[in-house]
Tab-separated table of C-alpha atoms in Angstrom:
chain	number	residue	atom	x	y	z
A	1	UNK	CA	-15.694	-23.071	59.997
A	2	UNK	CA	-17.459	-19.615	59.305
A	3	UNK	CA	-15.914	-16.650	57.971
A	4	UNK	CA	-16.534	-13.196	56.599
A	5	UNK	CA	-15.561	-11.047	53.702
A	6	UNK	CA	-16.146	-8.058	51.904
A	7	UNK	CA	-16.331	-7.311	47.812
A	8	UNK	CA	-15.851	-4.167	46.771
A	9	UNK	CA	-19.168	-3.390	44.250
A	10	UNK	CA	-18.076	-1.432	40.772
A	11	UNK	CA	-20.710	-0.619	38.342
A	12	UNK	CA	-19.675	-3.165	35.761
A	13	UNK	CA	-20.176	-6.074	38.603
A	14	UNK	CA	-23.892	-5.474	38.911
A	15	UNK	CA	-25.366	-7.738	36.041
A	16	UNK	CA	-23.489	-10.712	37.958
A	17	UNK	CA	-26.485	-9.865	40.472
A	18	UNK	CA	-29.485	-10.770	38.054
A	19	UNK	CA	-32.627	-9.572	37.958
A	20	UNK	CA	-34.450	-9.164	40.827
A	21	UNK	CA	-31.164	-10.418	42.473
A	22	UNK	CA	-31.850	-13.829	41.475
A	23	UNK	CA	-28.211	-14.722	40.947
A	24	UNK	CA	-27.555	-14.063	44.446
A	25	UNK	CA	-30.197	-15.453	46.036
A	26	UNK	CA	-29.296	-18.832	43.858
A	27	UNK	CA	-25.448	-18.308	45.882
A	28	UNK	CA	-26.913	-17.770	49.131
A	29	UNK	CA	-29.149	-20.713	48.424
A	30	UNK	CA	-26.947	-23.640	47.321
A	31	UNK	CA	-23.653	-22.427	48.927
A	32	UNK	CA	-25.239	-21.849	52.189
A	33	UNK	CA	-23.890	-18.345	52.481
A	34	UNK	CA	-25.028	-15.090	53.173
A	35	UNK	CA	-24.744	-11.741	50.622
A	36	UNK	CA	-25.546	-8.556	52.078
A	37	UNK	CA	-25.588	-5.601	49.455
A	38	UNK	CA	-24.483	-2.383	50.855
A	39	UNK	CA	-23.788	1.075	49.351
A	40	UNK	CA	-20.044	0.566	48.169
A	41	UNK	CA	-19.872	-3.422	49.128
A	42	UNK	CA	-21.091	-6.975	49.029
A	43	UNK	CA	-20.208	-8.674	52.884
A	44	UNK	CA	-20.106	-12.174	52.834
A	45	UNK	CA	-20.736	-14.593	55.499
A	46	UNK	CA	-20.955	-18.472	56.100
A	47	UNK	CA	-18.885	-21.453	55.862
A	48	UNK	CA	-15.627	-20.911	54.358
A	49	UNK	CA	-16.004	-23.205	51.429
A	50	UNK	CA	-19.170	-21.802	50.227
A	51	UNK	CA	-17.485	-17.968	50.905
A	52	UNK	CA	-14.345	-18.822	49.162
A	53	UNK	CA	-16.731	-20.158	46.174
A	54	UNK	CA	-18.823	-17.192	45.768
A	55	UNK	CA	-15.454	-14.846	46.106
A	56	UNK	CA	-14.472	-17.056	42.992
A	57	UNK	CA	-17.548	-16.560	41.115
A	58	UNK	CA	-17.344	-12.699	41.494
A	59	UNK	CA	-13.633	-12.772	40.561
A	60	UNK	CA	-14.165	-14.824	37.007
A	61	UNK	CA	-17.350	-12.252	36.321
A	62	UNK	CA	-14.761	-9.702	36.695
A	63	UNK	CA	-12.469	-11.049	34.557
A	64	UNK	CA	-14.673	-12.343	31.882
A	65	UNK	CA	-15.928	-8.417	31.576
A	66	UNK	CA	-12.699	-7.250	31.253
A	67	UNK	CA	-12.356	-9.349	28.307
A	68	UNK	CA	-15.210	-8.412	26.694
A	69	UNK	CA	-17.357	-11.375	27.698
A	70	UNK	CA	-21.153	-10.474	28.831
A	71	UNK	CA	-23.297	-13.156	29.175
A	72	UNK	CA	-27.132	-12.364	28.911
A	73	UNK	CA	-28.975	-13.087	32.221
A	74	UNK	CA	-30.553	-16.243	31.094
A	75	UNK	CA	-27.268	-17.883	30.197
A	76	UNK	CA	-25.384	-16.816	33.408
A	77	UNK	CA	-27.884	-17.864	35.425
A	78	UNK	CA	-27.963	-21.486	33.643
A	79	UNK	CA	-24.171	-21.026	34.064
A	80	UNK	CA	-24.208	-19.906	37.730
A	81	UNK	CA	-26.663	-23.631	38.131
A	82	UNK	CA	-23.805	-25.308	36.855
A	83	UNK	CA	-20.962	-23.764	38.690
A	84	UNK	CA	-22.826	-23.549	42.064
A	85	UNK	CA	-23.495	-27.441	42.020
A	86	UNK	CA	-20.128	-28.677	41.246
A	87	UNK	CA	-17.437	-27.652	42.884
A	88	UNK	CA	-14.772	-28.489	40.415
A	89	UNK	CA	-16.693	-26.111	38.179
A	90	UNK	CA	-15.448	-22.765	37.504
A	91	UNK	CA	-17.859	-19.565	35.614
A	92	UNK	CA	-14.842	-18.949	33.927
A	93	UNK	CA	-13.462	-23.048	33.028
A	94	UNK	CA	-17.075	-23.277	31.248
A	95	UNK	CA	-17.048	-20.110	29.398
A	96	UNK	CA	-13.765	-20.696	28.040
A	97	UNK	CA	-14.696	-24.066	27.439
A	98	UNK	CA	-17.170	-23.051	25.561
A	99	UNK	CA	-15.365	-20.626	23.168
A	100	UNK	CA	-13.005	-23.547	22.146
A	101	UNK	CA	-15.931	-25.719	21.045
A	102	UNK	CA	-16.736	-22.410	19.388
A	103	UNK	CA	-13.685	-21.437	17.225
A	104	UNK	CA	-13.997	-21.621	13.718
A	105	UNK	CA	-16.673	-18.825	12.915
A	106	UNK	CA	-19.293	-20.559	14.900
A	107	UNK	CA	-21.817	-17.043	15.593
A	108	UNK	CA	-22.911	-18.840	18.938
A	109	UNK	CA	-20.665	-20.057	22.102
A	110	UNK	CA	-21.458	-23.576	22.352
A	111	UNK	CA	-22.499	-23.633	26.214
A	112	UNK	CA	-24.467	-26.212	28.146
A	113	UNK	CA	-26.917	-24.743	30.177
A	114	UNK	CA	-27.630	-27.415	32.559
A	115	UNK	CA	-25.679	-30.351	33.737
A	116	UNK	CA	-27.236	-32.951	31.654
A	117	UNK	CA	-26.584	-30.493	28.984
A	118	UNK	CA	-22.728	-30.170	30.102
A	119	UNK	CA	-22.761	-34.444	30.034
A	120	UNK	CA	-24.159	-34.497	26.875
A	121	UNK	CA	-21.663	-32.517	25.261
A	122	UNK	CA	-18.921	-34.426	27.102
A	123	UNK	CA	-20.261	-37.510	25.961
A	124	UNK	CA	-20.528	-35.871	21.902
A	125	UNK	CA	-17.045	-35.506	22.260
A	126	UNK	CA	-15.600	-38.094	24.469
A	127	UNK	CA	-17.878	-40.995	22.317
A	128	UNK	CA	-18.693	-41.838	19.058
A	129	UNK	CA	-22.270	-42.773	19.032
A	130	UNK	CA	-24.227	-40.715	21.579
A	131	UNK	CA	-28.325	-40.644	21.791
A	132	UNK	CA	-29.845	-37.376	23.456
A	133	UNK	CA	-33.592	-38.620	25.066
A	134	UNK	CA	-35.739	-36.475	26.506
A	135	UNK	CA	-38.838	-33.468	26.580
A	136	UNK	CA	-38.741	-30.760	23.686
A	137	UNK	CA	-37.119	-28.054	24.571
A	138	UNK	CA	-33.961	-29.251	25.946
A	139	UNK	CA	-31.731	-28.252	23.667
A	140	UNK	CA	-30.826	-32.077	22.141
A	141	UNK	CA	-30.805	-30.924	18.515
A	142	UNK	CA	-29.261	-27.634	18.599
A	143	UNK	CA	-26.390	-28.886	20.857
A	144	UNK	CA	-25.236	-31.546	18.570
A	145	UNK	CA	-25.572	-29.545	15.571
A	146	UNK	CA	-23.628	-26.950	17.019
A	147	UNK	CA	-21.108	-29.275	17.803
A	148	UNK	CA	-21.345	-30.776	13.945
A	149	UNK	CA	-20.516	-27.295	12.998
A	150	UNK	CA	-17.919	-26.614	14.981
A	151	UNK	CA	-15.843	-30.024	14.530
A	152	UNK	CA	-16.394	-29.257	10.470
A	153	UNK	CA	-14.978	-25.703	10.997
A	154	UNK	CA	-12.050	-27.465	12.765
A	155	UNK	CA	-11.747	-29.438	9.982
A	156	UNK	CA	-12.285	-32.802	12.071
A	157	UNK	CA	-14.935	-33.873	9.553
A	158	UNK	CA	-15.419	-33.209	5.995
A	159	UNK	CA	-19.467	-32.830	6.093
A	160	UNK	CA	-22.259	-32.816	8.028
A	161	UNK	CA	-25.252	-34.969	7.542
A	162	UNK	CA	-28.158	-34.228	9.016
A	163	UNK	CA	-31.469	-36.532	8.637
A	164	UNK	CA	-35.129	-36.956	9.986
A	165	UNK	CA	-37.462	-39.661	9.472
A	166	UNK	CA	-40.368	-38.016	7.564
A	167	UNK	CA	-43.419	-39.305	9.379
A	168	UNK	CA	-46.657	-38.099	9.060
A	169	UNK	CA	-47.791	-36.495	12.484
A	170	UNK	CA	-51.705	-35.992	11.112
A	171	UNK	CA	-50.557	-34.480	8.044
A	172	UNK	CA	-50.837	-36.285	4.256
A	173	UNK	CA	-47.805	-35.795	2.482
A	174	UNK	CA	-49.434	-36.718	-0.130
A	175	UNK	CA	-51.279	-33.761	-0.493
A	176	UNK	CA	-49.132	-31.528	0.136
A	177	UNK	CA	-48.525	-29.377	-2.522
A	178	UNK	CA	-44.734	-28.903	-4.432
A	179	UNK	CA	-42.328	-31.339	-5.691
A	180	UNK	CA	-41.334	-34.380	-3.380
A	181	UNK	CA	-38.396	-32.359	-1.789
A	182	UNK	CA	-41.072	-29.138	-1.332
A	183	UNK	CA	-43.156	-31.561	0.802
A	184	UNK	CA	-40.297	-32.853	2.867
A	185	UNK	CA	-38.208	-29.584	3.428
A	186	UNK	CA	-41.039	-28.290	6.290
A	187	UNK	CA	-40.044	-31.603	8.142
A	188	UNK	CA	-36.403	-30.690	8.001
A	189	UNK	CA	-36.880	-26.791	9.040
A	190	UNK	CA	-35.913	-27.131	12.604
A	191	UNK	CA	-32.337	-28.501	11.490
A	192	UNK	CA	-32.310	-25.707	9.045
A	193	UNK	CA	-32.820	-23.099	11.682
A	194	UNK	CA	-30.772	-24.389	13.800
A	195	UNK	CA	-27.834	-24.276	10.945
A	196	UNK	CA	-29.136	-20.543	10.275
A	197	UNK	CA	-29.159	-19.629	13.898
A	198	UNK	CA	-25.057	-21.010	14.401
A	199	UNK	CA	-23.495	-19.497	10.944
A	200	UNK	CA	-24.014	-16.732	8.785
A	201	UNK	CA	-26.964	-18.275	6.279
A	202	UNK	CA	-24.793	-17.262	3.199
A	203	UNK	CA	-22.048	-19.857	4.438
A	204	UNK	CA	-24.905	-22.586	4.926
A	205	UNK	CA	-26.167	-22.163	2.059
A	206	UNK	CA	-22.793	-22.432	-0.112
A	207	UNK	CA	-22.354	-25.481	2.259
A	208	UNK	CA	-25.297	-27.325	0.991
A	209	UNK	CA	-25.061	-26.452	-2.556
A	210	UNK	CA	-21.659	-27.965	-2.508
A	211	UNK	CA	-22.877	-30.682	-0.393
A	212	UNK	CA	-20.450	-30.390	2.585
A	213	UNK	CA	-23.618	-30.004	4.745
A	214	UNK	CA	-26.594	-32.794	3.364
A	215	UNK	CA	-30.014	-32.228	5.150
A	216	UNK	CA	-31.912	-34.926	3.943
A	217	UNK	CA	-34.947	-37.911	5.212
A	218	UNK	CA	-33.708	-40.706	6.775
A	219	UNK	CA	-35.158	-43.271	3.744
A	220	UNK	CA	-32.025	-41.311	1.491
A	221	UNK	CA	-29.490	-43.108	3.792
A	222	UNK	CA	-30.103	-46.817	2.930
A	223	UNK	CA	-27.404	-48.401	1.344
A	224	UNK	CA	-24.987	-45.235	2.127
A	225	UNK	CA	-21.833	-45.539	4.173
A	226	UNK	CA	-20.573	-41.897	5.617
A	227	UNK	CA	-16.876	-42.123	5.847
A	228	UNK	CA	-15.456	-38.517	8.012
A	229	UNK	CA	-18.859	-37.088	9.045
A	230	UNK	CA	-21.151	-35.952	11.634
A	231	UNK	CA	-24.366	-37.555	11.052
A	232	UNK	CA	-27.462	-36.182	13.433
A	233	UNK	CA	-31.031	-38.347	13.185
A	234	UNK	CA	-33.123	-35.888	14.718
A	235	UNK	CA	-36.717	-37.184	16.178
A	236	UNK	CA	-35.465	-40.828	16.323
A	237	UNK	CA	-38.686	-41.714	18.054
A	238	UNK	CA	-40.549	-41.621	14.758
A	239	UNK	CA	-37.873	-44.657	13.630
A	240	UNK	CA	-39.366	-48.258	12.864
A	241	UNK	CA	-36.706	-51.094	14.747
A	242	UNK	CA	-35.452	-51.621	10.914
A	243	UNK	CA	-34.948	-47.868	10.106
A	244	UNK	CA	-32.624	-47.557	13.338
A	245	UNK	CA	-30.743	-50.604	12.714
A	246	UNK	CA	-29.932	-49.276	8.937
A	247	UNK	CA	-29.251	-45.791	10.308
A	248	UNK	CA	-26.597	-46.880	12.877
A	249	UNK	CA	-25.027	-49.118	10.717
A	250	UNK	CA	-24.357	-46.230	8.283
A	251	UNK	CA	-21.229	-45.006	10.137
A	252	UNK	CA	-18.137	-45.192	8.786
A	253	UNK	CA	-14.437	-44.515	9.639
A	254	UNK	CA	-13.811	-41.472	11.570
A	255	UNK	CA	-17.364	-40.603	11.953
A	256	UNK	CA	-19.411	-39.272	14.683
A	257	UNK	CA	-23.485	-40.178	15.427
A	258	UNK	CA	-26.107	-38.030	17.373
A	259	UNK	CA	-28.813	-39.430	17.416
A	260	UNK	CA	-31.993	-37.638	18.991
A	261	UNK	CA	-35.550	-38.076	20.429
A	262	UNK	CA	-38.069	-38.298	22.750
A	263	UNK	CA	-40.292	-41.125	23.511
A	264	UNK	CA	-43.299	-39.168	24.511
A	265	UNK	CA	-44.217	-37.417	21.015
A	266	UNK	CA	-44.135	-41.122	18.959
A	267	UNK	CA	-45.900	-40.577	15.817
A	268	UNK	CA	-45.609	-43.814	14.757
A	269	UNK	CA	-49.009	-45.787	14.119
A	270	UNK	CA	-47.777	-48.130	16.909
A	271	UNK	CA	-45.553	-46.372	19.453
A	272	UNK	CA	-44.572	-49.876	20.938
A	273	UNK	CA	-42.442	-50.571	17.482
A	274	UNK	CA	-40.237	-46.831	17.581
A	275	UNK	CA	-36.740	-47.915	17.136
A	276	UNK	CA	-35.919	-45.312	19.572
A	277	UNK	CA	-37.256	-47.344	22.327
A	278	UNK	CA	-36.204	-50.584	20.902
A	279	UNK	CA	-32.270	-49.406	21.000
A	280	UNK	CA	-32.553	-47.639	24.680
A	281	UNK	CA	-33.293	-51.265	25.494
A	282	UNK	CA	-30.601	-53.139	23.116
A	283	UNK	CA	-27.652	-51.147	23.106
A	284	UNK	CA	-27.384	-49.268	26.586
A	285	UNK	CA	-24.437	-50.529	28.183
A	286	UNK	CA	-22.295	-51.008	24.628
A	287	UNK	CA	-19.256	-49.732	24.375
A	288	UNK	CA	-18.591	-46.312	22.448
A	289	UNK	CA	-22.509	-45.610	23.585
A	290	UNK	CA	-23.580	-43.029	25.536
A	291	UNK	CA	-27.060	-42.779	26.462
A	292	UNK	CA	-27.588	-38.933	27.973
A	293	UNK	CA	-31.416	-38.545	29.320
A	294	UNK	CA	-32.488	-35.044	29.831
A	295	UNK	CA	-35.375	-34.328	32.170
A	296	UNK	CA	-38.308	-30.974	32.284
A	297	UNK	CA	-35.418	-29.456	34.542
A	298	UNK	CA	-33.459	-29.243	31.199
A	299	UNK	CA	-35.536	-27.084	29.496
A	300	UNK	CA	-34.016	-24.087	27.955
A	301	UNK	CA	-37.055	-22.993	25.737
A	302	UNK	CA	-39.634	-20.032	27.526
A	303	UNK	CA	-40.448	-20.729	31.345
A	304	UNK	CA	-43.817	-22.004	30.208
A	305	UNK	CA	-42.651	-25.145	28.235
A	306	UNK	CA	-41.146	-27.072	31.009
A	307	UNK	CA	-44.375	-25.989	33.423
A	308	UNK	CA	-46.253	-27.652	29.784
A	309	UNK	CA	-44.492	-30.789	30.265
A	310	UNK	CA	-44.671	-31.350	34.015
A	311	UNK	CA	-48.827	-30.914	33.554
A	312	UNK	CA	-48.853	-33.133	30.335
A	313	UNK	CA	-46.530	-36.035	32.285
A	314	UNK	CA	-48.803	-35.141	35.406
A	315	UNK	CA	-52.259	-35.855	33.219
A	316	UNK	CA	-50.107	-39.164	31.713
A	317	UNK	CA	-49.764	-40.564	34.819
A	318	UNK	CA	-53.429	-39.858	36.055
A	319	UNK	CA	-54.720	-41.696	33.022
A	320	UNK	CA	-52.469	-44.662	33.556
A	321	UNK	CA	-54.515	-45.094	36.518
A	322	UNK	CA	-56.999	-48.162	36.857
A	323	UNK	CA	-60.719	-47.023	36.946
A	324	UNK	CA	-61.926	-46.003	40.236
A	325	UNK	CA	-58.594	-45.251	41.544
A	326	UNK	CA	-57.383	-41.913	43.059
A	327	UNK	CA	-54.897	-40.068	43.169
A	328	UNK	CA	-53.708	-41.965	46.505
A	329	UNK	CA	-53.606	-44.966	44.640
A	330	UNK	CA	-56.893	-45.987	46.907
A	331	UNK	CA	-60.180	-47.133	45.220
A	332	UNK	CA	-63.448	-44.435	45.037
A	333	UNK	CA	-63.109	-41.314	43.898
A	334	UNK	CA	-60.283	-39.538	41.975
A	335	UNK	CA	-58.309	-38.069	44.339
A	336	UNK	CA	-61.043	-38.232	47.670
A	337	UNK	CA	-59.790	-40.317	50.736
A	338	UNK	CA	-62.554	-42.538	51.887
């Protein structure tokens, strides 16, 4: 059934629009409606769902302004993705959502920005053991380690523990100038920013003097158990079978694991051993596990990684090729039909 309505346009409303519109268009697109901009009003037309939807998205950007919530136009356009493509989904369900993952002086809102993003954070809190595979730039690490932070500030756990196996992607440790922890720290700066980027540094640092947040390699965990944490293994991938198999079994009672990777950037000296791989293929189906697999689509990093990892799969799968073969999967010449 088709219907029409018109929105009355205030200044406040016109960031919901995006730049060059693109918030509109993205509507119009995957709601199947139409949004006409006129002088004092926005008519809509189309089926009545998909007007009755976009009526709802303008009415939560409303109230969200009033109370002093502005999203930047990357993250309500991300947010707009998620709400447009599942109708249960409201713009203003996952913003307050997000605020109550944030209480606790958390600086950031804890907000997926895609819906394998949205699942993965489900699955954080809904499991106890969850592995985040996928491309860089997805957002796997920060996510969970916002979400360590904000279950410590709600007092869920006692500590964070954060860990990286500290493999050598071309470089020598060994000479690497510095004390043993000087040459390690570098390969745990990305869990340090991320720490930096969700609360004020002073508080992090306080944190890890008194050791309520440990940032550490993953060969410090053997023989540990971690009773009331949340314990992140960041670039998993880099894991020998044995390393995973002692990490996982370092979880004690009322922990939580992230565990995160991707199994195109293996550093190991033979990628067929990562224990990333190995426990995809052992423990998928096991109960309390939650295997989330994020895709180039998930990509929250500049435009230009995800268009970097579509070319760099797309040259992968070219050189899988047999000799001789095209791109047609025909014999001759790369990519010439004969």
């Amino acid at each position: 059934m088709m219907t029409t309505q018109t929105l009355e346009i205030t200044p406040n409303l016109e960031p919901l629009f995006g730049t060059r519109d693109e918030n509109l268009k993205l509507m119009e697109r995957e709601l199947q409606v139409r949004i006409d901009l006129r002088t004092d009003a926005v008519h809509l037309s189309g089926p009545e769902e998909g007007v009755r939807r976009v009526v709802g998205i303008f009415a939560d950007f409303e109230h969200l302004r009033q109370r002093g919530v502005h999203p930047h136009n990357g993250e309500l356009h991300a947010l707009l993705k998620l709400v447009v493509c599942d109708p249960t989904v409201t713009l203003r369900s996952l913003v307050e959502t997000g605020k109550q993952r944030s209480t606790g002086g958390v600086k950031r809102i804890v907000q997926p920005r895609s819906i394998n993003q949205r699942c993965y954070v489900e699955a954080i809190e809904q499991n106890d053991m969850t592995f985040g595979v996928g491309p860089a730039g997805t957002g796997k690490t920060y996510l969970a380690v916002a979400m360590a932070a904000a279950a410590l500030l709600a007092k869920k756990v006692s500590r964070i523990v954060l860990v990286r196996p500290a493999v050598e992607a071309g470089e020598r440790l060994g000479f690497l100038p510095g004390s043993l922890q000087e040459k390690i720290d570098p390969y745990l700066r990305p869990l340090y920013d991320a720490l930096y980027d969700l609360l004020e540094p002073e508080r992090v640092d306080k944190m890890i003097e008194k050791n309520i947040i440990e940032v550490a390699p993953l060969a410090f965990m053997r023989g540990r158990t971690l009773n009331d944490a949340f314990i992140i293994m960041d670039e998993a991938q880099n894991t020998t079978s044995e390393q995973m198999k002692m990490f996982l079994t370092r979880m004690g009672n009322n922990s939580k694991v992230v565990v995160t990777g991707d199994v195109t950037q293996i550093d190991l000296p033979n990628p067929r051993r990562s224990g990333l791989v190995e426990a995809i293929s052992i423990l998928s189906g096991t109960d309390g596990i939650k295997f989330i697999h994020f895709e180039d689509g998930d990509v929250v990093r500049h435009h230009l990684v995800q268009r970097i990892i579509r070319a760099y799969d797309h040259f992968g799968r070219a050189e899988q090729m047999p000799l001789g073969m095209g791109e047609s999967g025909k014999e001759g010449q790369p990519g010439k039909p004969q």
